[in-house]
Amino acid sequence: MEKRLLLPLCLCWALSAGGAERSGLPNLLILLMDDMGWGDLGVFGEPSKETPNLDQMASEGMLFPNFYTANPLCSPSRAALLTGRLPIRNGFYTTNAHARNAYTPQEIVGGIPDSELLLPELLKKAGYVSKIIGKWHLGHRPQFHPLKHGFDEWFGSPNCHFGPYDNKATPNIPVYRDREMIGRYYEDFKIDLKTGEANLTQIYLQEALDFISRQQSSQQPFFLYWAIDATHAPVYASKHFLGTSQRGLYGDAVREIDDSIGKILKSLQNLSISENTFVFFTSDNGAALISAPKQGGSNGRFLCGKQTTFEGGMREPAIAWWPGQIPAGHVSHQMGNVMDLFTTSLSLAGLQPPSDRHIDGIDLSPAILQGKLIDRPIFYYRGNEMMAVRLGLYKAHYWTWSNSWEQFSQEKYFLIDPWSLKRSCESTGSTVCSGVAEPVLDSPGRHRARFSAAGIDFCPGQNISGVTTHTQEEHTKLPLLFHLGKDPGEKYPISFSSSEYQEVMEQIFPQVQLHKKTMVPGEPQLNMCDKAVMNWAPPGCEKLGKCLEPPKSNPKKCFWPH
Amino acid sequence: MEKRLLLPLCLCWALSAGGAERSGLPNLLILLMDDMGWGDLGVFGEPSKETPNLDQMASEGMLFPNFYTANPLCSPSRAALLTGRLPIRNGFYTTNAHARNAYTPQEIVGGIPDSELLLPELLKKAGYVSKIIGKWHLGHRPQFHPLKHGFDEWFGSPNCHFGPYDNKATPNIPVYRDREMIGRYYEDFKIDLKTGEANLTQIYLQEALDFISRQQSSQQPFFLYWAIDATHAPVYASKHFLGTSQRGLYGDAVREIDDSIGKILKSLQNLSISENTFVFFTSDNGAALISAPKQGGSNGRFLCGKQTTFEGGMREPAIAWWPGQIPAGHVSHQMGNVMDLFTTSLSLAGLQPPSDRHIDGIDLSPAILQGKLIDRPIFYYRGNEMMAVRLGLYKAHYWTWSNSWEQFSQEKYFLIDPWSLKRSCESTGSTVCSGVAEPVLDSPGRHRARFSAAGIDFCPGQNISGVTTHTQEEHTKLPLLFHLGKDPGEKYPISFSSSEYQEVMEQIFPQVQLHKKTMVPGEPQLNMCDKAVMNWAPPGCEKLGKCLEPPKSNPKKCFWPH
């Protein structure tokens, strides 16, 4: 509670030194990356050091090496960011099977419930104008769209940029401006899967620069949510950046994003609003190692990647930037979470979070503006299960699972059920289905490598016996404990018989007990799938002559293999 | 050859902007770490970000993310640094078995041959005064000592700080000032293995500050080789730093070193000689993962560690610093090697490397002072075998080996031959023998982890099928090829049948052929062991009453398990 008390003071301080804006309220700019890993930035140790703008952003702002997502998959992570609540509370999970990651493919029936209060809805009360640029992922059916949930503007798509599809079995993904579609990926917005060329990041950059400039003129505070997706497979970059990275196409995409962020920050400075704009850079989940190295990033020294609750799946690169407000070149050991961006943004806007529901995000402004450290646990969920918890430097795994033997060892993709394949590929970000994957069947002498390369492996090259398991392993009575300071890679479980284990678990057990006891799960939104709800005839399709005929409705439980 | 032509120009530029020194020649300061890994610095992505002084050194100087050692073990690496030559040329290798790492334990008969020309010997011609502080490791018998090979001063020890020993079966390691011992570790220079407390880094720091200050007064150019060892197991830190790191004792040692380096650089500035002093920071080999996490560091995202020719064994943190000469905040993609410090130092001193022998080190001054990129291969040796080669962003493994099944799977150390155990432990940096290792026999349900934890594992938690092998695997006909830009962790071998493989190997094969064809191995110095040659009665022991009686000579071939 004492944390809340700090707020008015800190806010006054922030605002007094602040703005040219009429309202006195800071603009809010969240730069959310897609499948970018902790280790993809120079400042986080990427050996090629190809992110000069992000590294400079860190040197002018505050770096958070202990920042997490709320879920190792995109849709739930994004729903958590915008609601300040764990996916198990806001409904972005499934109960179809135990501890399964779920998201919002085109077949999904559900989406963000009306009962949830999203950040832009709340910011309206303080006069903010909100725009989302890029991937929404909180439901593609019209009732779930951004403009139904508080955003004033939208440029982007409701789903991932998978494709191209034939518009018969599956429609191509629409791209929206505000309430109506203006085209489809691969038709009107080109992505060349062979070369990796697409100019989408340039379009998203221009949208951001235009919005910022318009808002500066109108002198209304803004919330811009820049949720771009060039680092999500199929990875892309525009012509100018293709072939420029030492890291291949993935690196080209990172370089273009880095360059774009440099331009956005520069524009804030040129418009003289940088001292009145709070900027936060992070990612939705860990790098998709299944797509690496061609189409996936790096989680640095952390274990495994996207889809898992190991550090590689959930620890994110994070930088806060606000010249004049945030001291330059600082590193904060504050544990943070994407859900905190909800509460912190409200706090900076002088608003209180809703009091009628549990909010998991905390107000980070004392950490960001005054260098304080706030004690708090991090909960690592996979679907409906709390897999792990971090308290201080310790992390306790209550459940471990990488992925199933069935998925891990599938030798050739055409041997498995195509529906399950498509789901697997899309949700993992694998490129097997996009048609750009290289055959991996020609490495003589390394049969096991060949097999697992063709299967789904969330932990390539990593194997911690008893930890990176292919069966779901329960450890609720005797959790696997790691010291993330000494052992960030989760390689050395602390001995159960040590006094260290006993002392730490005595602190962790009651916190977990309290968390579970008071947890009221929301209604799961990601259980049902139906090909009839796909993007056949999105709003605006008539004007473009791009409406397609949906098949007959046949709702069934979605299959979530991970 | 065109590289050499650049030298006079660049040197003139360097010197014209340079010094207050009478000679006009820059001082040379090499800060060589012991078993510190690429990933141990904040600037290289250590998540705790606890090296503010080294990170600042990088921001004021030039960072080299592609810097290598010449060998994944301490003695050969140090011999290579000081001679500019691969260990297979300067004799720091063994032919007792194929591809085995060897070093200079107390039993070693050999040492640096008189025929080798060391950097301080050559610098004398230009009037340099040279001092080594810390670990020598090029032979402990008197004829091999630093002052016999060009150094003017020495404070430190000839061997690692293992112990304590009983002075019966094994003598404690002596500490020297110049030509004579002044005490022994654990007797006169305390290291508390229980708490990890030792004030050695403070002593080494004071020695450095005193030497620098004296040289500044005398206005003679100096070469200081600061070869400290707090990060080599048994790891230590002084009281002030104990318990201050998020990373445990290893981190405490790193923090103390970071603090000390900050003080050394500050003293250069205070003495107004920073603009006339070339400083280079690096490490002798990769982090000893066998000792991690308590007594070993981190190789970041690189594969395996010390003792191996994977990136984790041989890629080193590296920073060049020379205010006014080296542009601040630059990153160089130049591939460098510790051997280059020999040639580069000579070049900065206006000297030519010896022309009567093959020198492997290149002059990096065009890269450091003018931002040029010089094409050159990196050869990865283990003992008498070229295991791998890097050319551009590609690395080809001609041989792979982590360590033997016998060593890897030994369940309990007392089951194996104690002589072989001692050698294993010392050379790996394992703490099993130092008496501070925790029992690892109490992790129910993780039998395999338990076994390998008790054995020797150079790649804990990492397993690349067909790459991290426990038998020596030959690939000379069809090398395993990796793209280190896309795949720094050596996880994804490039398909043999790809055109990329063909094109790259067409460039690599001739370079390797030429290298092998022109290689003239030196006489191996690390073949013979004899307990009679241990540090029983080092020079100066009489004055201290610390002479011990050597056993009867019984020379035999050393056993090198790795």
Short mmCIF file of N, CA, C and O in Angstrom, two decimals, chain A residues 75 92 103-114 136-149 154 157-159 171 173-174 176 178-181 524-539 550-551 553-556 558:
data_model
loop_
_atom_site.label_atom_id
_atom_site.label_comp_id
_atom_site.label_asym_id
_atom_site.label_seq_id
_atom_site.Cartn_x
_atom_site.Cartn_y
_atom_site.Cartn_z
N SER A 75 -1.00 -13.56 -27.86
CA SER A 75 -2.32 -13.02 -27.51
C SER A 75 -2.49 -12.81 -26.00
O SER A 75 -2.88 -11.72 -25.57
N PHE A 92 -7.88 -14.88 -21.33
CA PHE A 92 -7.04 -15.27 -22.47
C PHE A 92 -6.24 -16.54 -22.18
O PHE A 92 -5.00 -16.54 -22.15
N TYR A 103 -3.95 -19.04 -28.28
CA TYR A 103 -3.92 -17.67 -28.79
C TYR A 103 -5.13 -17.43 -29.68
O TYR A 103 -6.14 -18.12 -29.54
N THR A 104 -5.04 -16.44 -30.56
CA THR A 104 -6.21 -16.11 -31.39
C THR A 104 -5.92 -16.29 -32.87
O THR A 104 -5.69 -15.33 -33.60
N PRO A 105 -5.90 -17.55 -33.34
CA PRO A 105 -5.81 -17.78 -34.78
C PRO A 105 -7.15 -17.39 -35.41
O PRO A 105 -8.08 -17.00 -34.71
N GLN A 106 -7.21 -17.50 -36.72
CA GLN A 106 -8.44 -17.07 -37.41
C GLN A 106 -9.68 -17.87 -37.00
O GLN A 106 -10.79 -17.40 -37.13
N GLU A 107 -9.46 -19.09 -36.56
CA GLU A 107 -10.60 -19.95 -36.21
C GLU A 107 -11.18 -19.65 -34.85
O GLU A 107 -12.21 -20.20 -34.46
N ILE A 108 -10.50 -18.81 -34.07
CA ILE A 108 -10.91 -18.65 -32.68
C ILE A 108 -12.26 -17.94 -32.60
O ILE A 108 -12.53 -16.99 -33.34
N VAL A 109 -13.10 -18.44 -31.74
CA VAL A 109 -14.43 -17.83 -31.58
C VAL A 109 -14.36 -16.65 -30.61
O VAL A 109 -15.04 -15.65 -30.78
N GLY A 110 -13.52 -16.78 -29.59
CA GLY A 110 -13.51 -15.78 -28.52
C GLY A 110 -12.62 -14.59 -28.80
O GLY A 110 -12.01 -14.45 -29.87
N GLY A 111 -12.53 -13.71 -27.81
CA GLY A 111 -11.72 -12.50 -27.90
C GLY A 111 -11.81 -11.78 -26.57
O GLY A 111 -12.29 -12.34 -25.58
N ILE A 112 -11.39 -10.52 -26.57
CA ILE A 112 -11.35 -9.80 -25.31
C ILE A 112 -12.78 -9.50 -24.84
O ILE A 112 -13.58 -8.91 -25.58
N PRO A 113 -13.15 -9.93 -23.65
CA PRO A 113 -14.53 -9.75 -23.19
C PRO A 113 -14.84 -8.27 -22.95
O PRO A 113 -13.96 -7.50 -22.58
N ASP A 114 -16.07 -7.90 -23.16
CA ASP A 114 -16.50 -6.52 -22.90
C ASP A 114 -16.31 -6.14 -21.44
O ASP A 114 -16.14 -4.97 -21.11
N TRP A 136 -3.09 -6.58 -33.32
CA TRP A 136 -4.04 -6.48 -32.22
C TRP A 136 -4.03 -7.77 -31.40
O TRP A 136 -3.67 -7.80 -30.26
N HIS A 137 -4.51 -8.85 -32.02
CA HIS A 137 -4.41 -10.19 -31.44
C HIS A 137 -5.29 -10.44 -30.22
O HIS A 137 -5.05 -11.38 -29.47
N LEU A 138 -6.29 -9.59 -30.02
CA LEU A 138 -7.21 -9.81 -28.90
C LEU A 138 -8.58 -10.25 -29.41
O LEU A 138 -9.59 -10.07 -28.72
N GLY A 139 -8.59 -10.83 -30.61
CA GLY A 139 -9.85 -11.28 -31.22
C GLY A 139 -10.10 -10.53 -32.50
O GLY A 139 -10.02 -9.30 -32.53
N HIS A 140 -10.39 -11.28 -33.59
CA HIS A 140 -10.53 -10.62 -34.89
C HIS A 140 -11.97 -10.37 -35.28
O HIS A 140 -12.25 -9.67 -36.25
N ARG A 141 -12.92 -10.95 -34.51
CA ARG A 141 -14.32 -10.70 -34.87
C ARG A 141 -14.68 -9.26 -34.46
O ARG A 141 -14.12 -8.70 -33.52
N PRO A 142 -15.60 -8.63 -35.20
CA PRO A 142 -15.81 -7.18 -35.05
C PRO A 142 -16.03 -6.70 -33.61
O PRO A 142 -15.55 -5.64 -33.22
N GLN A 143 -16.75 -7.50 -32.81
CA GLN A 143 -17.03 -7.03 -31.44
C GLN A 143 -15.78 -6.92 -30.57
O GLN A 143 -15.80 -6.29 -29.51
N PHE A 144 -14.69 -7.54 -31.03
CA PHE A 144 -13.47 -7.52 -30.23
C PHE A 144 -12.47 -6.45 -30.69
O PHE A 144 -11.41 -6.30 -30.10
N HIS A 145 -12.78 -5.73 -31.73
CA HIS A 145 -11.82 -4.83 -32.36
C HIS A 145 -11.36 -3.71 -31.44
O HIS A 145 -12.07 -3.33 -30.51
N PRO A 146 -10.17 -3.16 -31.72
CA PRO A 146 -9.60 -2.10 -30.87
C PRO A 146 -10.54 -0.92 -30.65
O PRO A 146 -10.62 -0.40 -29.54
N LEU A 147 -11.26 -0.51 -31.70
CA LEU A 147 -12.10 0.67 -31.55
C LEU A 147 -13.34 0.39 -30.70
O LEU A 147 -14.05 1.32 -30.29
N LYS A 148 -13.61 -0.89 -30.47
CA LYS A 148 -14.69 -1.24 -29.54
C LYS A 148 -14.16 -1.27 -28.10
O LYS A 148 -14.92 -1.50 -27.17
N HIS A 149 -12.85 -1.13 -27.94
CA HIS A 149 -12.26 -1.28 -26.61
C HIS A 149 -11.36 -0.10 -26.25
O HIS A 149 -10.36 -0.28 -25.56
N TRP A 154 -6.78 2.81 -35.44
CA TRP A 154 -6.08 1.53 -35.62
C TRP A 154 -5.53 1.46 -37.03
O TRP A 154 -6.23 1.76 -37.98
N SER A 157 -3.42 -5.22 -38.28
CA SER A 157 -4.20 -6.42 -38.53
C SER A 157 -4.60 -7.08 -37.23
O SER A 157 -3.96 -6.89 -36.20
N PRO A 158 -5.67 -7.87 -37.27
CA PRO A 158 -6.12 -8.52 -36.04
C PRO A 158 -5.32 -9.77 -35.71
O PRO A 158 -5.28 -10.18 -34.56
N ASN A 159 -4.71 -10.41 -36.72
CA ASN A 159 -3.99 -11.66 -36.53
C ASN A 159 -2.57 -11.53 -37.04
O ASN A 159 -2.19 -10.50 -37.59
N PRO A 171 -9.01 -17.67 -45.50
CA PRO A 171 -8.87 -16.32 -46.10
C PRO A 171 -7.55 -15.68 -45.71
O PRO A 171 -7.00 -15.98 -44.65
N ILE A 173 -5.32 -12.67 -44.24
CA ILE A 173 -5.55 -11.81 -43.07
C ILE A 173 -5.80 -10.37 -43.53
O ILE A 173 -5.02 -9.83 -44.33
N PRO A 174 -6.85 -9.75 -43.02
CA PRO A 174 -7.12 -8.36 -43.41
C PRO A 174 -6.23 -7.36 -42.67
O PRO A 174 -5.76 -7.63 -41.58
N TYR A 176 -6.50 -3.38 -41.36
CA TYR A 176 -7.53 -2.39 -41.08
C TYR A 176 -6.95 -0.98 -40.99
O TYR A 176 -5.83 -0.79 -40.55
N ASP A 178 -8.69 1.83 -38.81
CA ASP A 178 -9.80 2.07 -37.89
C ASP A 178 -10.82 0.93 -37.94
O ASP A 178 -10.46 -0.21 -37.68
N ARG A 179 -12.05 1.21 -38.38
CA ARG A 179 -13.11 0.20 -38.27
C ARG A 179 -13.22 -0.72 -39.47
O ARG A 179 -13.95 -1.70 -39.45
N GLU A 180 -12.53 -0.36 -40.54
CA GLU A 180 -12.74 -1.13 -41.77
C GLU A 180 -11.44 -1.65 -42.37
O GLU A 180 -10.40 -1.02 -42.28
N MET A 181 -11.57 -2.79 -43.00
CA MET A 181 -10.40 -3.34 -43.67
C MET A 181 -10.05 -2.50 -44.89
O MET A 181 -10.94 -1.94 -45.54
N PRO A 524 -12.81 -18.74 -19.72
CA PRO A 524 -11.80 -18.95 -20.78
C PRO A 524 -12.35 -18.59 -22.15
O PRO A 524 -13.41 -19.07 -22.55
N GLN A 525 -11.61 -17.78 -22.88
CA GLN A 525 -12.06 -17.28 -24.19
C GLN A 525 -11.47 -18.08 -25.35
O GLN A 525 -11.86 -17.88 -26.50
N LEU A 526 -10.50 -18.94 -25.04
CA LEU A 526 -9.75 -19.56 -26.15
C LEU A 526 -10.01 -21.06 -26.24
O LEU A 526 -9.13 -21.83 -26.61
N ASN A 527 -11.26 -21.45 -25.94
CA ASN A 527 -11.59 -22.87 -26.00
C ASN A 527 -12.18 -23.30 -27.34
O ASN A 527 -11.96 -24.41 -27.79
N MET A 528 -12.95 -22.40 -27.95
CA MET A 528 -13.73 -22.83 -29.12
C MET A 528 -13.17 -22.28 -30.43
O MET A 528 -12.79 -21.12 -30.53
N CYS A 529 -13.17 -23.15 -31.43
CA CYS A 529 -12.72 -22.79 -32.77
C CYS A 529 -13.81 -23.09 -33.78
O CYS A 529 -14.61 -24.02 -33.59
N ASP A 530 -13.83 -22.33 -34.85
CA ASP A 530 -14.86 -22.50 -35.87
C ASP A 530 -14.36 -21.84 -37.15
O ASP A 530 -14.08 -20.64 -37.16
N LYS A 531 -14.24 -22.62 -38.21
CA LYS A 531 -13.73 -22.05 -39.46
C LYS A 531 -14.68 -20.96 -40.02
O LYS A 531 -14.26 -20.13 -40.82
N ALA A 532 -15.93 -21.00 -39.57
CA ALA A 532 -16.88 -20.00 -40.06
C ALA A 532 -16.58 -18.59 -39.56
O ALA A 532 -17.03 -17.61 -40.15
N VAL A 533 -15.82 -18.48 -38.46
CA VAL A 533 -15.58 -17.14 -37.90
C VAL A 533 -14.32 -16.49 -38.47
O VAL A 533 -13.95 -15.39 -38.09
N MET A 534 -13.65 -17.18 -39.39
CA MET A 534 -12.42 -16.62 -39.95
C MET A 534 -12.69 -15.29 -40.66
O MET A 534 -13.84 -14.91 -40.85
N ASN A 535 -11.61 -14.63 -41.08
CA ASN A 535 -11.74 -13.30 -41.68
C ASN A 535 -12.28 -13.37 -43.12
O ASN A 535 -11.65 -12.86 -44.05
N TRP A 536 -13.45 -13.98 -43.27
CA TRP A 536 -14.02 -14.10 -44.61
C TRP A 536 -14.54 -12.77 -45.12
O TRP A 536 -14.25 -12.36 -46.24
N ALA A 537 -15.30 -12.11 -44.26
CA ALA A 537 -15.98 -10.87 -44.72
C ALA A 537 -15.87 -9.79 -43.65
O ALA A 537 -16.85 -9.40 -43.04
N PRO A 538 -14.65 -9.31 -43.44
CA PRO A 538 -14.47 -8.28 -42.40
C PRO A 538 -15.18 -6.98 -42.79
O PRO A 538 -15.42 -6.74 -43.98
N PRO A 539 -15.52 -6.14 -41.80
CA PRO A 539 -16.13 -4.84 -42.10
C PRO A 539 -15.30 -4.10 -43.15
O PRO A 539 -14.07 -4.07 -43.04
N PRO A 550 -18.20 -17.47 -46.10
CA PRO A 550 -17.76 -18.36 -45.02
C PRO A 550 -18.37 -19.75 -45.17
O PRO A 550 -19.45 -19.90 -45.74
N PRO A 551 -17.67 -20.76 -44.67
CA PRO A 551 -18.27 -22.10 -44.67
C PRO A 551 -19.34 -22.18 -43.59
O PRO A 551 -19.50 -21.26 -42.78
N SER A 553 -21.10 -23.02 -40.19
CA SER A 553 -20.53 -23.01 -38.84
C SER A 553 -20.42 -24.42 -38.28
O SER A 553 -21.34 -25.24 -38.40
N ASN A 554 -19.26 -24.71 -37.70
CA ASN A 554 -19.04 -26.02 -37.10
C ASN A 554 -18.11 -25.86 -35.91
O ASN A 554 -16.94 -26.22 -35.96
N PRO A 555 -18.62 -25.27 -34.85
CA PRO A 555 -17.76 -25.00 -33.70
C PRO A 555 -17.27 -26.28 -33.04
O PRO A 555 -18.03 -27.24 -32.91
N LYS A 556 -16.00 -26.28 -32.67
CA LYS A 556 -15.47 -27.40 -31.90
C LYS A 556 -14.35 -26.91 -31.00
O LYS A 556 -13.87 -25.79 -31.17
N CYS A 558 -10.94 -26.11 -29.70
CA CYS A 558 -9.64 -25.92 -30.35
C CYS A 558 -8.67 -26.97 -29.82
O CYS A 558 -8.74 -27.37 -28.66
#
